[in-house]
CSV table of C-alpha atoms and ligand atoms in Angstrom, one decimal:
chain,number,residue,atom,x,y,z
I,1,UNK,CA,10.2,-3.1,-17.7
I,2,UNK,CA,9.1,-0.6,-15.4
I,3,UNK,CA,12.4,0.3,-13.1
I,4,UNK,CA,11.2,0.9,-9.2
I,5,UNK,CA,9.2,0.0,-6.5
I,6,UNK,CA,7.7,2.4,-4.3
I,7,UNK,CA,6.3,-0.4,-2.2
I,8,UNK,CA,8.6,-2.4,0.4
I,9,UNK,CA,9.6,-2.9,3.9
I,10,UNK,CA,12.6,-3.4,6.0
I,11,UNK,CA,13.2,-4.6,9.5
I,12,UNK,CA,11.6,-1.1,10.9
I,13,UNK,CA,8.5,-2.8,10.1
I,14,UNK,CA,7.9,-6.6,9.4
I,15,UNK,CA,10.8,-7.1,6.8
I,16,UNK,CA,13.5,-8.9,6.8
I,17,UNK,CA,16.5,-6.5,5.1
I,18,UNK,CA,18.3,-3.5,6.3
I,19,UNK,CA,17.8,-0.2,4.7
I,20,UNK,CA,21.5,-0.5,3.2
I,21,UNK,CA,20.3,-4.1,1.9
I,22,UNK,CA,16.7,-3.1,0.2
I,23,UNK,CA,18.7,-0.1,-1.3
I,24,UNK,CA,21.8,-2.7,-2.7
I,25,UNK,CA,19.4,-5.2,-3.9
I,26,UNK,CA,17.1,-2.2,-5.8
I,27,UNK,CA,20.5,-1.0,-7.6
I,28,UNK,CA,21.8,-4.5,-8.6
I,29,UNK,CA,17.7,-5.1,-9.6
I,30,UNK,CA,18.8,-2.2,-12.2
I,31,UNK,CA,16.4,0.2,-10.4
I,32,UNK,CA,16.9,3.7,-11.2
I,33,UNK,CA,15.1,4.9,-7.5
I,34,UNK,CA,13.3,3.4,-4.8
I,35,UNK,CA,10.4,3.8,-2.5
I,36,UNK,CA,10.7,2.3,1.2
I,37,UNK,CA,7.0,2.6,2.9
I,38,UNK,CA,7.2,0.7,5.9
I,39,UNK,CA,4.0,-0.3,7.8
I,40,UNK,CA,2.4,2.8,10.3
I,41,UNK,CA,-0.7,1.0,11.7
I,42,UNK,CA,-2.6,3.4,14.4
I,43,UNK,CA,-6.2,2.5,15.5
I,44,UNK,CA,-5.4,4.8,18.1
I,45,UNK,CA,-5.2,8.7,17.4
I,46,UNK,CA,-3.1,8.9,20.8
I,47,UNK,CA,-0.4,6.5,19.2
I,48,UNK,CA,1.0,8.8,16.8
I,49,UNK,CA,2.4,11.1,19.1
I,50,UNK,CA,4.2,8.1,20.6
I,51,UNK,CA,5.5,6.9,16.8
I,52,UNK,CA,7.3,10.4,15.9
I,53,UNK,CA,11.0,10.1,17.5
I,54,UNK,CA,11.0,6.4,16.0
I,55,UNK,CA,9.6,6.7,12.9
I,56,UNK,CA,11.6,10.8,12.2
I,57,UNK,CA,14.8,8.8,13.3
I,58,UNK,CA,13.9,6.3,10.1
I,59,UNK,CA,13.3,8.9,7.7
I,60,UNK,CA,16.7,10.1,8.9
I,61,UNK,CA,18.3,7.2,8.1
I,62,UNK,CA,17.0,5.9,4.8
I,63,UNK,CA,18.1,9.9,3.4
I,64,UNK,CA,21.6,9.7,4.8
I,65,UNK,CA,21.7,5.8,3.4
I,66,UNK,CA,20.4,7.2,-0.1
I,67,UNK,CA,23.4,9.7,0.1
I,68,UNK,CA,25.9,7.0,1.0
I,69,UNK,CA,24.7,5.0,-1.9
I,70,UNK,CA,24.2,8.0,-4.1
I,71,UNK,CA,20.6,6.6,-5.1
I,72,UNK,CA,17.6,8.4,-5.0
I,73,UNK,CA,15.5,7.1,-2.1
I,74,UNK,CA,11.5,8.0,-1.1
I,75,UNK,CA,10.4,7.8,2.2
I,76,UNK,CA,6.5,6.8,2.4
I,77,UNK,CA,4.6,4.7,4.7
I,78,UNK,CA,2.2,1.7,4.3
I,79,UNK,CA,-1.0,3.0,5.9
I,80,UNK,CA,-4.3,0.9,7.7
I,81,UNK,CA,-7.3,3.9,7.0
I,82,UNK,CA,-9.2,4.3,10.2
I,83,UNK,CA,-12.1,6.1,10.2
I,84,UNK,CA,-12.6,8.3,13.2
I,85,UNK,CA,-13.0,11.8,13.7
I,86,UNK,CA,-9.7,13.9,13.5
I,87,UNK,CA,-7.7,10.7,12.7
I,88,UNK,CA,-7.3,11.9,9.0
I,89,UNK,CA,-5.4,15.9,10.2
I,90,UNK,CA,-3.5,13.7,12.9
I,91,UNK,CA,-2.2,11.6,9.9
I,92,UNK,CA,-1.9,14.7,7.9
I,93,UNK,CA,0.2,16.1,10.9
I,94,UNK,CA,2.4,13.0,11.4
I,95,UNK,CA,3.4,13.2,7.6
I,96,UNK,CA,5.0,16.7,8.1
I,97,UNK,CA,6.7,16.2,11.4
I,98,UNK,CA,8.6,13.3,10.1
I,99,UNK,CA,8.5,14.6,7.0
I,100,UNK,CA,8.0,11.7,4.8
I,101,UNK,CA,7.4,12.3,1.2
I,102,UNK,CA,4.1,9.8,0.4
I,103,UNK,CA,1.5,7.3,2.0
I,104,UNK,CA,0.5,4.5,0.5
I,105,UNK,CA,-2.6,3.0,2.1
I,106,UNK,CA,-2.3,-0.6,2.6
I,107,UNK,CA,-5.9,-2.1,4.2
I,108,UNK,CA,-5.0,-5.7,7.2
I,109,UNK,CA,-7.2,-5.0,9.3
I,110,UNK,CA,-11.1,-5.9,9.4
I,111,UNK,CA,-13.8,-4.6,12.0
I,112,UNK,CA,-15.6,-7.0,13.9
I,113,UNK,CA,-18.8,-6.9,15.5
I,114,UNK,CA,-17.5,-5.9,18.6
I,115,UNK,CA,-15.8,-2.5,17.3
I,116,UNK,CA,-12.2,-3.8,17.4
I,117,UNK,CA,-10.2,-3.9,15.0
I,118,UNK,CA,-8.2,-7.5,13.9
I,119,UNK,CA,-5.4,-8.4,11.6
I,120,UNK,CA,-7.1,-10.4,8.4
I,121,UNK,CA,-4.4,-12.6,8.4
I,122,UNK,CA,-5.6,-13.6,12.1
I,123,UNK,CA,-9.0,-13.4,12.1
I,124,UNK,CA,-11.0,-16.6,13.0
I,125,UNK,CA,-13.0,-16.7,9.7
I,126,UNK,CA,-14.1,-20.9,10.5
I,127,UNK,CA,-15.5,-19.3,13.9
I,128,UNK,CA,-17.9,-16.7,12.6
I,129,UNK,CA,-21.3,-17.7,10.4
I,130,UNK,CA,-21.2,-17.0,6.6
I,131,UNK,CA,-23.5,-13.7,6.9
I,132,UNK,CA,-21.3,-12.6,9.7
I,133,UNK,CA,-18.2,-13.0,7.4
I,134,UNK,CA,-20.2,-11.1,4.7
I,135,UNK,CA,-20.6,-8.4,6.9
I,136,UNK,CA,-17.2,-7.8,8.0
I,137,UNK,CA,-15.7,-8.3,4.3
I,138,UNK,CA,-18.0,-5.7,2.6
I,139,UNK,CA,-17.4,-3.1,5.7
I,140,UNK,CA,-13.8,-3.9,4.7
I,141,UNK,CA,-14.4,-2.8,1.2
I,142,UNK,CA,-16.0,0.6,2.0
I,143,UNK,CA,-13.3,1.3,4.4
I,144,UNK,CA,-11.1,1.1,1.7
I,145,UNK,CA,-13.8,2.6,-0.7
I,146,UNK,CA,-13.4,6.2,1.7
I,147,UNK,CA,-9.5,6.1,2.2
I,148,UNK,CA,-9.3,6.5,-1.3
I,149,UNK,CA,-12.1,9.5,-1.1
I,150,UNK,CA,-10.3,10.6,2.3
I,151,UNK,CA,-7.3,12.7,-0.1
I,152,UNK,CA,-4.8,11.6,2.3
I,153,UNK,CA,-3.1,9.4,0.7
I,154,UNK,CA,-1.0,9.2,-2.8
I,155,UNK,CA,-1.7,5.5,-3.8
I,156,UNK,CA,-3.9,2.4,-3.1
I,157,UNK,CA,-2.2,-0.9,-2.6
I,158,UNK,CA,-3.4,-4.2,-2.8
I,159,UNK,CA,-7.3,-3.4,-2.9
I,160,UNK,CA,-8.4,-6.9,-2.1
I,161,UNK,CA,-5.8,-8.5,0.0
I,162,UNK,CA,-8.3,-10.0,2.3
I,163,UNK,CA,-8.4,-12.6,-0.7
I,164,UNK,CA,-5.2,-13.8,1.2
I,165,UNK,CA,-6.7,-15.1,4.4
I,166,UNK,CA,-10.7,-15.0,4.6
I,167,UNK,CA,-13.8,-16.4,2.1
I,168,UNK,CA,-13.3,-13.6,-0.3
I,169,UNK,CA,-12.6,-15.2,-3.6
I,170,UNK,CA,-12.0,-13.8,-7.1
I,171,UNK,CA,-15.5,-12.7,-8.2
I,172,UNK,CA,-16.9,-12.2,-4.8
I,173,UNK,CA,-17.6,-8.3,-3.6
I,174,UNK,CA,-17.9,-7.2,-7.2
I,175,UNK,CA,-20.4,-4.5,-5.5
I,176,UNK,CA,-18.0,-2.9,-3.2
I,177,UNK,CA,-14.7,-3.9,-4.9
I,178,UNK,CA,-16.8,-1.6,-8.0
I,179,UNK,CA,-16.9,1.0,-5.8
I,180,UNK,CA,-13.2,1.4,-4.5
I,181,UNK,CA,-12.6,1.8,-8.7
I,182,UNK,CA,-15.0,4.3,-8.9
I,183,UNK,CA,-13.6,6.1,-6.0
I,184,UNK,CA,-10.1,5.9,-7.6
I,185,UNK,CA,-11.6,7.1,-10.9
I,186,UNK,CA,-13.7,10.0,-9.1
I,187,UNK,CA,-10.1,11.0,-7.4
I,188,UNK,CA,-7.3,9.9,-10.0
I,189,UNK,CA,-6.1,8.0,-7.1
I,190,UNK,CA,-3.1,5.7,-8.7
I,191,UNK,CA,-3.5,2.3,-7.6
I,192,UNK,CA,-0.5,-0.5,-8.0
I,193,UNK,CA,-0.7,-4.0,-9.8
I,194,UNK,CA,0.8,-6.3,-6.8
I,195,UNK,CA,3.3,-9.0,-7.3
I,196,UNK,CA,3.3,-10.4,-3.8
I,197,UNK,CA,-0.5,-11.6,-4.3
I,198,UNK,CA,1.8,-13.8,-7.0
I,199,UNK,CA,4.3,-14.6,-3.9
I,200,UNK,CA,1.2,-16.0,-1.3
I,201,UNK,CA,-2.2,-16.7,-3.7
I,202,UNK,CA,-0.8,-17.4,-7.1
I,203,UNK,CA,-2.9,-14.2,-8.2
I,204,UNK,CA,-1.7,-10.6,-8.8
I,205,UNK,CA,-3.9,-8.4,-6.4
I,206,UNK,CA,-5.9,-6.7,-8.0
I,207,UNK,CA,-7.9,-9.4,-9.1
I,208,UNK,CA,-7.6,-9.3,-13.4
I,209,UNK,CA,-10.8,-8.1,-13.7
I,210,UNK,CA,-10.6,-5.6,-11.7
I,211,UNK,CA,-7.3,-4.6,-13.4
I,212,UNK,CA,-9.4,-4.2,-16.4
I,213,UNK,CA,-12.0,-2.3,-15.0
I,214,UNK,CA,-9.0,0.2,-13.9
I,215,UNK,CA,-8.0,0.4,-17.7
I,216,UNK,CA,-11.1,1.6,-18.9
I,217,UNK,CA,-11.7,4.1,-16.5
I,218,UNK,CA,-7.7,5.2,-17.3
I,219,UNK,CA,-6.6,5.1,-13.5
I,220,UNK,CA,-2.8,5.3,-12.8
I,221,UNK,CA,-1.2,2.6,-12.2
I,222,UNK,CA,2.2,1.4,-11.0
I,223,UNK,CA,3.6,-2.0,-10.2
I,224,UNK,CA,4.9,-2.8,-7.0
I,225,UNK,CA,6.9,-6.0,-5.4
I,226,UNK,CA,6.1,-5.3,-1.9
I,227,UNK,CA,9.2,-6.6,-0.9
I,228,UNK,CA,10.0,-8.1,2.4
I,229,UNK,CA,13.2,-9.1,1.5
I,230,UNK,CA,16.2,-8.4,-0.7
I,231,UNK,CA,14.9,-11.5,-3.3
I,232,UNK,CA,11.4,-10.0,-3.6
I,233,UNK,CA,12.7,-6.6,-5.2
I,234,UNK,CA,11.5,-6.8,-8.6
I,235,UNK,CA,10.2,-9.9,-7.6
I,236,UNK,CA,7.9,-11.4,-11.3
I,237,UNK,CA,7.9,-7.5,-12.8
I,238,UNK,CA,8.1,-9.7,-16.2
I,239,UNK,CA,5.0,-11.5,-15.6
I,240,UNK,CA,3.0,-8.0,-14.1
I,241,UNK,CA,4.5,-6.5,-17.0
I,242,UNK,CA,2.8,-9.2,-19.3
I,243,UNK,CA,-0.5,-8.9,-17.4
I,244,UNK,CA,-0.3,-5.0,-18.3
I,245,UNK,CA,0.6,-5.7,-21.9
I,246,UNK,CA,-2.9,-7.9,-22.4
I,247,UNK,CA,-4.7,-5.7,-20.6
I,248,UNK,CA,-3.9,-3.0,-22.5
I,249,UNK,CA,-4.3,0.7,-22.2
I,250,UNK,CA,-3.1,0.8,-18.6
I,251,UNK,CA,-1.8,4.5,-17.8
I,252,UNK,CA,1.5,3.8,-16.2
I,253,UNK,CA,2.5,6.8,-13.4
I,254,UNK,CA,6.0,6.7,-11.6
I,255,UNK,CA,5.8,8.7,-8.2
I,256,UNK,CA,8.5,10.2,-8.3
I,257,UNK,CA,7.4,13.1,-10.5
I,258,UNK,CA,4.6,14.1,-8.8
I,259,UNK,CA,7.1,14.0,-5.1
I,260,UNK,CA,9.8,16.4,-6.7
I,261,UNK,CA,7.7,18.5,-8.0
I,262,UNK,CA,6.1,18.6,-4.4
I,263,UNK,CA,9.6,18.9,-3.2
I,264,UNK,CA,10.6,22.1,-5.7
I,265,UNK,CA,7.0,23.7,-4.8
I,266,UNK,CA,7.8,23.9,-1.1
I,267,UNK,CA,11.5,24.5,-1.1
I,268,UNK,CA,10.9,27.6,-3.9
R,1,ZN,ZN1,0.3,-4.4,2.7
R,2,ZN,ZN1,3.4,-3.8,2.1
């Protein structure tokens, strides 16, 4: 059973556990390291200068906490893509000056017809006609469709967690939910198997045939619990694990590698 998470929060963002907590519960989970990617959400290139102290001071804290606990720790954040120009090098920049090790982008926003940008979770779906809904869901999918092209990032979470909370089902979008796997098979993007889909839709996101389309084309993959608390971490591994197994042929990657060997490169 695959052994860490490089997907959850804590009370910086919208969880409900300490760092000292997440990092207990991954090393009584029989972890062997841990990822914490809070959420970094700015629609607004101005609002990263404003994040840095906060979000440096965070970084700070989960490396001393990893030293208390003596466990090896990630830092990454859980990142909306927006698409404007010179958002990408100010993400690029924010990275380095608090010097976090990955970002994962996580998609919860759509674009409405106005411009604006609005939670999924909160959007008025009932309110809006069918071929308005259509509209906003499919620009949805090719936002996500170009972070993956946009190189900023190191994995792809839940690729069609607008399933969650609008008329997205299953099967629908195969068009542009086709194209976010060939973007992650054009870039070798990993993308992760989520368990929390299990947690709020009874479904893993991806959606399984989407998982299978991700086998063929052998993308990495890694599962993650998305934890929000300490009882999520690790939360159903067995049953992603089982998913995996029947799929079969799913290249496994742990991130971990790939960040020390990033970490040796600039240190030598
Ligand atoms: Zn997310
Ligand atoms: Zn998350």
């Amino acid at each position: 059973m695959q052994s860490f998470s490089f997907h959850c929060h804590t009370v910086f963002s919208d969880g409900m556990n300490t760092v000292e907590e997440m990092i207990l519960a991954a090393k009584n989970a029989g972890f062997t390291h841990l990822g914490i990617s809070d959420h970094l959400i700015v629609p607004k290139m101005s609002d990263f200068s404003e994040k840095i102290d906060s979000y440096r001071q965070h970084v700070q804290h989960i490396r001393s906490a990893s030293d208390r606990f003596n466990f090896p720790v990630y830092v990454g954040f859980e990142t909306d893509y927006f698409p404007q120009d010179g958002w990408g090098e100010a993400l690029r920049m924010f990275k380095e000056t608090v010097k976090a090790d990955y970002l994962l982008t996580g998609n919860h926003f759509v674009s409405g017809e106005d411009g604006e940008y609005y939670p999924i979770l909160k959007f008025p779906w009932q309110e809006i006609s069918a071929k308005e809904a259509n509209k906003i869901i499919s620009k949805h999918f090719q936002n996500i469709s170009q972070a993956v092209r946009s190189g900023l990032f190191d994995f792809l979470a839940h690729p069609d967690f607008i399933r969650w909370s609008s008329p997205c089902g299953e099967t629908d979008f195969v068009a542009e939910r086709m194209d976010i796997i060939e973007a992650l098979s054009e870039t070798h993007l990993p993308v992760e198997l989520n368990t929390k889909g299990l947690r709020k839709i009874g479904d893993f996101y991806p959606a399984n045939w989407m998982l299978k389309e991700i086998a063929k084309r052998k993308i990495p993959l890694l599962i993650s619990d998305d934890a929000h608390d300490i009882t999520d971490v690790g939360s159903h591994f067995d049953l992603a694990e089982k998913r995996l197994s029947e799929t079969g042929n799913v290249v496994r990657i742990d991130l971990a590698t790939k960040i020390n060997n990033a970490l040796q490169k600039k240190s030598a």
